[in-house]
PDB file of C-alpha atoms and ligand atoms in Angstrom:
ATOM      1  CA  MET A  24     120.192 109.531 114.196  1.00  0.00           C
ATOM      2  CA  LEU A  25     118.151 112.169 111.793  1.00  0.00           C
ATOM      3  CA  GLN A  26     114.120 112.076 112.874  1.00  0.00           C
ATOM      4  CA  VAL A  27     111.639 115.243 111.275  1.00  0.00           C
ATOM      5  CA  GLU A  28     108.940 115.778 114.602  1.00  0.00           C
ATOM      6  CA  LEU A  29     105.854 117.716 112.776  1.00  0.00           C
ATOM      7  CA  MET A  30     102.475 119.424 115.336  1.00  0.00           C
ATOM      8  CA  THR A  31      99.564 119.934 113.151  1.00  0.00           C
ATOM      9  CA  HIS A  32      96.542 121.140 114.027  1.00  0.00           C
ATOM     10  CA  SER A  33      93.851 120.165 111.865  1.00  0.00           C
ATOM     11  CA  ALA A  34      93.450 117.741 108.950  1.00  0.00           C
ATOM     12  CA  GLU A  35      94.162 120.086 106.258  1.00  0.00           C
ATOM     13  CA  GLU A  36      97.621 121.221 108.206  1.00  0.00           C
ATOM     14  CA  THR A  37      98.315 117.439 108.379  1.00  0.00           C
ATOM     15  CA  MET A  38      97.824 117.050 104.372  1.00  0.00           C
ATOM     16  CA  ALA A  39      99.793 120.117 103.856  1.00  0.00           C
ATOM     17  CA  LYS A  40     102.645 118.233 105.571  1.00  0.00           C
ATOM     18  CA  SER A  41     102.313 114.549 103.412  1.00  0.00           C
ATOM     19  CA  GLU A  42     101.554 116.742 100.100  1.00  0.00           C
ATOM     20  CA  ALA A  43     104.976 118.484 100.507  1.00  0.00           C
ATOM     21  CA  LEU A  44     106.174 114.968 101.397  1.00  0.00           C
ATOM     22  CA  GLY A  45     104.311 114.169  98.357  1.00  0.00           C
ATOM     23  CA  LYS A  46     106.094 116.518  96.230  1.00  0.00           C
ATOM     24  CA  LEU A  47     109.460 114.974  97.118  1.00  0.00           C
ATOM     25  CA  MET A  48     108.518 111.663  95.829  1.00  0.00           C
ATOM     26  CA  GLU A  49     110.660 110.121  92.037  1.00  0.00           C
ATOM     27  CA  GLY A  50     108.577 106.649  92.413  1.00  0.00           C
ATOM     28  CA  GLY A  51     110.011 103.396  94.417  1.00  0.00           C
ATOM     29  CA  GLU A  52     109.531 104.583  98.021  1.00  0.00           C
ATOM     30  CA  VAL A  53     108.143 102.731 100.891  1.00  0.00           C
ATOM     31  CA  LEU A  54     106.158 104.407 103.411  1.00  0.00           C
ATOM     32  CA  LEU A  55     104.760 103.301 107.009  1.00  0.00           C
ATOM     33  CA  LEU A  56     102.177 104.520 108.346  1.00  0.00           C
ATOM     34  CA  GLU A  57     101.613 104.164 112.165  1.00  0.00           C
ATOM     35  CA  GLY A  58      98.959 105.307 115.097  1.00  0.00           C
ATOM     36  CA  ASP A  59      96.001 104.436 116.359  1.00  0.00           C
ATOM     37  CA  LEU A  60      92.282 104.252 114.797  1.00  0.00           C
ATOM     38  CA  GLY A  61      91.532 107.392 114.175  1.00  0.00           C
ATOM     39  CA  ALA A  62      94.758 109.101 114.933  1.00  0.00           C
ATOM     40  CA  GLY A  63      95.447 110.172 110.415  1.00  0.00           C
ATOM     41  CA  LYS A  64      96.980 107.621 108.660  1.00  0.00           C
ATOM     42  CA  THR A  65      94.628 108.006 105.888  1.00  0.00           C
ATOM     43  CA  THR A  66      94.653 111.441 106.020  1.00  0.00           C
ATOM     44  CA  PHE A  67      97.855 112.021 105.505  1.00  0.00           C
ATOM     45  CA  THR A  68      97.855 109.371 102.773  1.00  0.00           C
ATOM     46  CA  LYS A  69      95.181 112.237 100.787  1.00  0.00           C
ATOM     47  CA  GLY A  70      97.438 114.631 101.180  1.00  0.00           C
ATOM     48  CA  LEU A  71     100.240 112.744  99.827  1.00  0.00           C
ATOM     49  CA  ALA A  72      98.241 111.762  97.267  1.00  0.00           C
ATOM     50  CA  LYS A  73      97.646 114.986  95.933  1.00  0.00           C
ATOM     51  CA  GLY A  74     101.506 115.664  96.048  1.00  0.00           C
ATOM     52  CA  LEU A  75     102.073 113.017  93.424  1.00  0.00           C
ATOM     53  CA  GLU A  76      99.094 115.187  91.506  1.00  0.00           C
ATOM     54  CA  VAL A  77      96.304 111.703  92.013  1.00  0.00           C
ATOM     55  CA  LYS A  78      92.632 113.380  91.287  1.00  0.00           C
ATOM     56  CA  ARG A  79      90.912 110.769  92.311  1.00  0.00           C
ATOM     57  CA  ASN A  80      89.250 110.729  95.740  1.00  0.00           C
ATOM     58  CA  VAL A  81      91.914 108.703  98.069  1.00  0.00           C
ATOM     59  CA  ASN A  82      90.100 106.612 100.571  1.00  0.00           C
ATOM     60  CA  SER A  83      90.364 103.792 103.678  1.00  0.00           C
ATOM     61  CA  PRO A  84      91.366 100.662 101.502  1.00  0.00           C
ATOM     62  CA  THR A  85      90.663  98.904 104.534  1.00  0.00           C
ATOM     63  CA  PHE A  86      88.242  96.160 103.647  1.00  0.00           C
ATOM     64  CA  THR A  87      89.963  96.141  99.981  1.00  0.00           C
ATOM     65  CA  ILE A  88      93.860  95.910 101.782  1.00  0.00           C
ATOM     66  CA  ILE A  89      95.536  97.242  98.248  1.00  0.00           C
ATOM     67  CA  LYS A  90      94.782 100.183  96.444  1.00  0.00           C
ATOM     68  CA  GLU A  91      95.978 101.111  93.421  1.00  0.00           C
ATOM     69  CA  TYR A  92      95.469 104.906  92.026  1.00  0.00           C
ATOM     70  CA  GLN A  93      97.042 107.234  88.977  1.00  0.00           C
ATOM     71  CA  GLY A  94      98.963 110.691  89.608  1.00  0.00           C
ATOM     72  CA  ARG A  95     102.409 111.852  88.518  1.00  0.00           C
ATOM     73  CA  LEU A  96     103.728 109.077  90.131  1.00  0.00           C
ATOM     74  CA  PRO A  97     100.954 105.601  90.341  1.00  0.00           C
ATOM     75  CA  LEU A  98     100.402 105.592  94.181  1.00  0.00           C
ATOM     76  CA  TYR A  99      99.804 102.079  95.939  1.00  0.00           C
ATOM     77  CA  HIS A 100      97.545 103.026  99.403  1.00  0.00           C
ATOM     78  CA  MET A 101      97.539  99.287 101.622  1.00  0.00           C
ATOM     79  CA  ASP A 102      96.153  98.883 104.340  1.00  0.00           C
ATOM     80  CA  VAL A 103      96.555  95.282 106.069  1.00  0.00           C
ATOM     81  CA  TYR A 104      94.635  96.341 109.455  1.00  0.00           C
ATOM     82  CA  ARG A 105      92.465  93.049 108.452  1.00  0.00           C
ATOM     83  CA  LEU A 106      96.184  90.841 107.671  1.00  0.00           C
ATOM     84  CA  ALA A 107      96.550  90.532 111.574  1.00  0.00           C
ATOM     85  CA  ASP A 108      97.718  87.242 112.476  1.00  0.00           C
ATOM     86  CA  SER A 109      97.978  86.195 108.862  1.00  0.00           C
ATOM     87  CA  GLU A 110     101.340  85.618 107.379  1.00  0.00           C
ATOM     88  CA  GLU A 111      99.413  85.778 104.165  1.00  0.00           C
ATOM     89  CA  ASP A 112     101.903  87.846 101.341  1.00  0.00           C
ATOM     90  CA  LEU A 113      99.657  88.967  98.645  1.00  0.00           C
ATOM     91  CA  GLY A 114     102.934  89.649  96.467  1.00  0.00           C
ATOM     92  CA  PHE A 115     103.450  92.922  98.321  1.00  0.00           C
ATOM     93  CA  ASP A 116     107.072  93.100  96.880  1.00  0.00           C
ATOM     94  CA  ASP A 117     105.176  93.773  93.529  1.00  0.00           C
ATOM     95  CA  TYR A 118     104.363  97.173  95.257  1.00  0.00           C
ATOM     96  CA  PHE A 119     107.388  97.571  96.828  1.00  0.00           C
ATOM     97  CA  GLU A 120     109.456  97.226  93.921  1.00  0.00           C
ATOM     98  CA  GLY A 121     107.408  98.820  91.641  1.00  0.00           C
ATOM     99  CA  GLU A 122     107.349 102.087  89.502  1.00  0.00           C
ATOM    100  CA  GLY A 123     104.880 104.238  91.995  1.00  0.00           C
ATOM    101  CA  VAL A 124     105.356 105.479  95.266  1.00  0.00           C
ATOM    102  CA  THR A 125     103.728 102.842  98.325  1.00  0.00           C
ATOM    103  CA  VAL A 126     101.706 103.312 101.773  1.00  0.00           C
ATOM    104  CA  VAL A 127     101.439 100.691 104.515  1.00  0.00           C
ATOM    105  CA  GLU A 128      98.877 101.343 107.231  1.00  0.00           C
ATOM    106  CA  TRP A 129      99.566  99.191 110.205  1.00  0.00           C
ATOM    107  CA  ALA A 130     103.142  98.173 108.851  1.00  0.00           C
ATOM    108  CA  HIS A 131     104.283  96.264 111.812  1.00  0.00           C
ATOM    109  CA  LEU A 132     101.665  93.635 110.915  1.00  0.00           C
ATOM    110  CA  ILE A 133     103.497  92.749 107.803  1.00  0.00           C
ATOM    111  CA  GLU A 134     106.804  93.343 109.073  1.00  0.00           C
ATOM    112  CA  GLU A 135     108.155  90.453 107.631  1.00  0.00           C
ATOM    113  CA  PHE A 136     107.403  90.870 104.147  1.00  0.00           C
ATOM    114  CA  LEU A 137     108.136  94.926 103.989  1.00  0.00           C
ATOM    115  CA  PRO A 138     111.956  96.380 102.915  1.00  0.00           C
ATOM    116  CA  SER A 139     114.897  97.400 104.954  1.00  0.00           C
ATOM    117  CA  GLU A 140     115.287 101.276 103.495  1.00  0.00           C
ATOM    118  CA  ARG A 141     111.880 102.335 103.644  1.00  0.00           C
ATOM    119  CA  LEU A 142     110.593 105.810 105.850  1.00  0.00           C
ATOM    120  CA  GLU A 143     108.521 105.106 108.615  1.00  0.00           C
ATOM    121  CA  ILE A 144     106.026 107.678 109.921  1.00  0.00           C
ATOM    122  CA  TYR A 145     104.590 107.604 113.022  1.00  0.00           C
ATOM    123  CA  ILE A 146     101.101 109.960 114.289  1.00  0.00           C
ATOM    124  CA  TYR A 147     100.485 110.515 117.671  1.00  0.00           C
ATOM    125  CA  HIS A 148      97.225 111.900 119.064  1.00  0.00           C
ATOM    126  CA  HIS A 149      97.608 114.809 120.982  1.00  0.00           C
ATOM    127  CA  GLY A 150      93.869 116.347 121.383  1.00  0.00           C
ATOM    128  CA  ASP A 151      91.301 116.636 119.361  1.00  0.00           C
ATOM    129  CA  ASN A 152      92.794 118.192 116.703  1.00  0.00           C
ATOM    130  CA  GLU A 153      96.189 118.015 117.411  1.00  0.00           C
ATOM    131  CA  ARG A 154      99.109 115.484 116.347  1.00  0.00           C
ATOM    132  CA  LYS A 155     102.700 114.847 116.650  1.00  0.00           C
ATOM    133  CA  ILE A 156     104.132 113.476 112.835  1.00  0.00           C
ATOM    134  CA  VAL A 157     107.420 111.833 113.333  1.00  0.00           C
ATOM    135  CA  LEU A 158     109.730 110.536 110.285  1.00  0.00           C
ATOM    136  CA  THR A 159     112.296 108.237 111.063  1.00  0.00           C
ATOM    137  CA  PRO A 160     114.582 107.443 107.698  1.00  0.00           C
ATOM    138  CA  LYS A 161     115.935 104.196 107.651  1.00  0.00           C
ATOM    139  CA  GLY A 162     118.246 104.695 104.268  1.00  0.00           C
ATOM    140  CA  GLU A 163     120.294 107.437 102.898  1.00  0.00           C
ATOM    141  CA  ARG A 164     117.642 107.896 100.131  1.00  0.00           C
ATOM    142  CA  TYR A 165     114.759 108.518 102.729  1.00  0.00           C
ATOM    143  CA  GLU A 166     116.682 110.585 104.651  1.00  0.00           C
ATOM    144  CA  ALA A 167     117.441 112.837 101.962  1.00  0.00           C
ATOM    145  CA  ILE A 168     113.902 113.180 101.533  1.00  0.00           C
ATOM    146  CA  CYS A 169     113.887 114.195 105.075  1.00  0.00           C
ATOM    147  CA  LYS A 170     116.354 116.991 104.679  1.00  0.00           C
ATOM    148  CA  GLU A 171     115.166 118.282 101.759  1.00  0.00           C
ATOM    149  CA  LEU A 172     111.424 118.197 103.726  1.00  0.00           C
ATOM    150  CA  MET A 173     112.550 120.648 106.591  1.00  0.00           C
ATOM    151  CA  GLU A 174     113.997 122.723 103.976  1.00  0.00           C
TER     152      GLU A 174
HETATM  153  P1  ADP B 218      93.199 106.317 110.313  1.00  0.00           P
HETATM  154  O1  ADP B 218      93.318 106.644 109.006  1.00  0.00           O
HETATM  155  O2  ADP B 218      95.023 106.680 111.327  1.00  0.00           O
HETATM  156  O3  ADP B 218      92.631 105.325 111.483  1.00  0.00           O
HETATM  157  P2  ADP B 218      91.735 108.984 109.771  1.00  0.00           P
HETATM  158  O4  ADP B 218      92.755 109.590 108.951  1.00  0.00           O
HETATM  159  O5  ADP B 218      90.810 108.282 109.091  1.00  0.00           O
HETATM  160  O6  ADP B 218      92.525 107.999 110.423  1.00  0.00           O
HETATM  161  O7  ADP B 218      91.117 109.927 110.629  1.00  0.00           O
HETATM  162  C1  ADP B 218      91.641 110.512 111.482  1.00  0.00           C
HETATM  163  C2  ADP B 218      91.063 111.657 111.745  1.00  0.00           C
HETATM  164  O8  ADP B 218      90.748 112.705 112.466  1.00  0.00           O
HETATM  165  C3  ADP B 218      89.872 112.229 110.351  1.00  0.00           C
HETATM  166  O9  ADP B 218      88.673 112.051 110.615  1.00  0.00           O
HETATM  167  C4  ADP B 218      90.042 113.335 110.498  1.00  0.00           C
HETATM  168  O10 ADP B 218      89.909 115.032 109.796  1.00  0.00           O
HETATM  169  C5  ADP B 218      90.828 113.900 111.640  1.00  0.00           C
HETATM  170  N1  ADP B 218      91.631 115.439 112.675  1.00  0.00           N
HETATM  171  C6  ADP B 218      91.696 115.806 113.262  1.00  0.00           C
HETATM  172  N2  ADP B 218      92.712 116.983 113.476  1.00  0.00           N
HETATM  173  C7  ADP B 218      93.917 115.653 112.592  1.00  0.00           C
HETATM  174  C8  ADP B 218      95.502 116.417 112.113  1.00  0.00           C
HETATM  175  N3  ADP B 218      95.448 117.602 113.358  1.00  0.00           N
HETATM  176  N4  ADP B 218      96.342 115.133 111.937  1.00  0.00           N
HETATM  177  C9  ADP B 218      95.030 114.461 110.573  1.00  0.00           C
HETATM  178  N5  ADP B 218      93.713 113.686 111.108  1.00  0.00           N
HETATM  179  C10 ADP B 218      93.331 115.010 112.001  1.00  0.00           C
HETATM  180 MG1   MG B 219      93.425 104.312 107.990  1.00  0.00          MG
END
């Protein structure tokens, strides 16, 4: 199976990679972000937002669960950390099936609500500023995105 592995050495470099990914979005994509606290999930989302031409500053939606931003396409940014074990459906489908791009931090916590076609992104700590970012596409649309990203 196709997988993309990226190494970055600063927050800026991570944002440059996710900005490039953001530029490939056409609407309706679902991106799942996994990784420890401080791995860079929100940082990755900030770059992605740039690629979507979101002008507002993107920050962690931990206390609101879902934040929506306007750009070239809408960005739906979720951080479901606080929903751990609650099994609460906040109307996720409306976002996943919406015209915008959905990004979910700690996505495995709402696995039962997630679509099967998606881009899975794991961020691993490698020292203070080094990160390994692994993208695994699930579905043809996401495989195409990964191929484009590597070009
Ligand atoms: P998370 O959302 O996963 O908890 P954040 O994005 O909020 O993580 O925080 C990541 C922190 O790590 C930020 O302070 C960021 O500046 C720092 N950082 C250092 N190196 C990197 C890197 N290569 N990629 C992403 N973030 C990095
Ligand atoms: Mg975060």
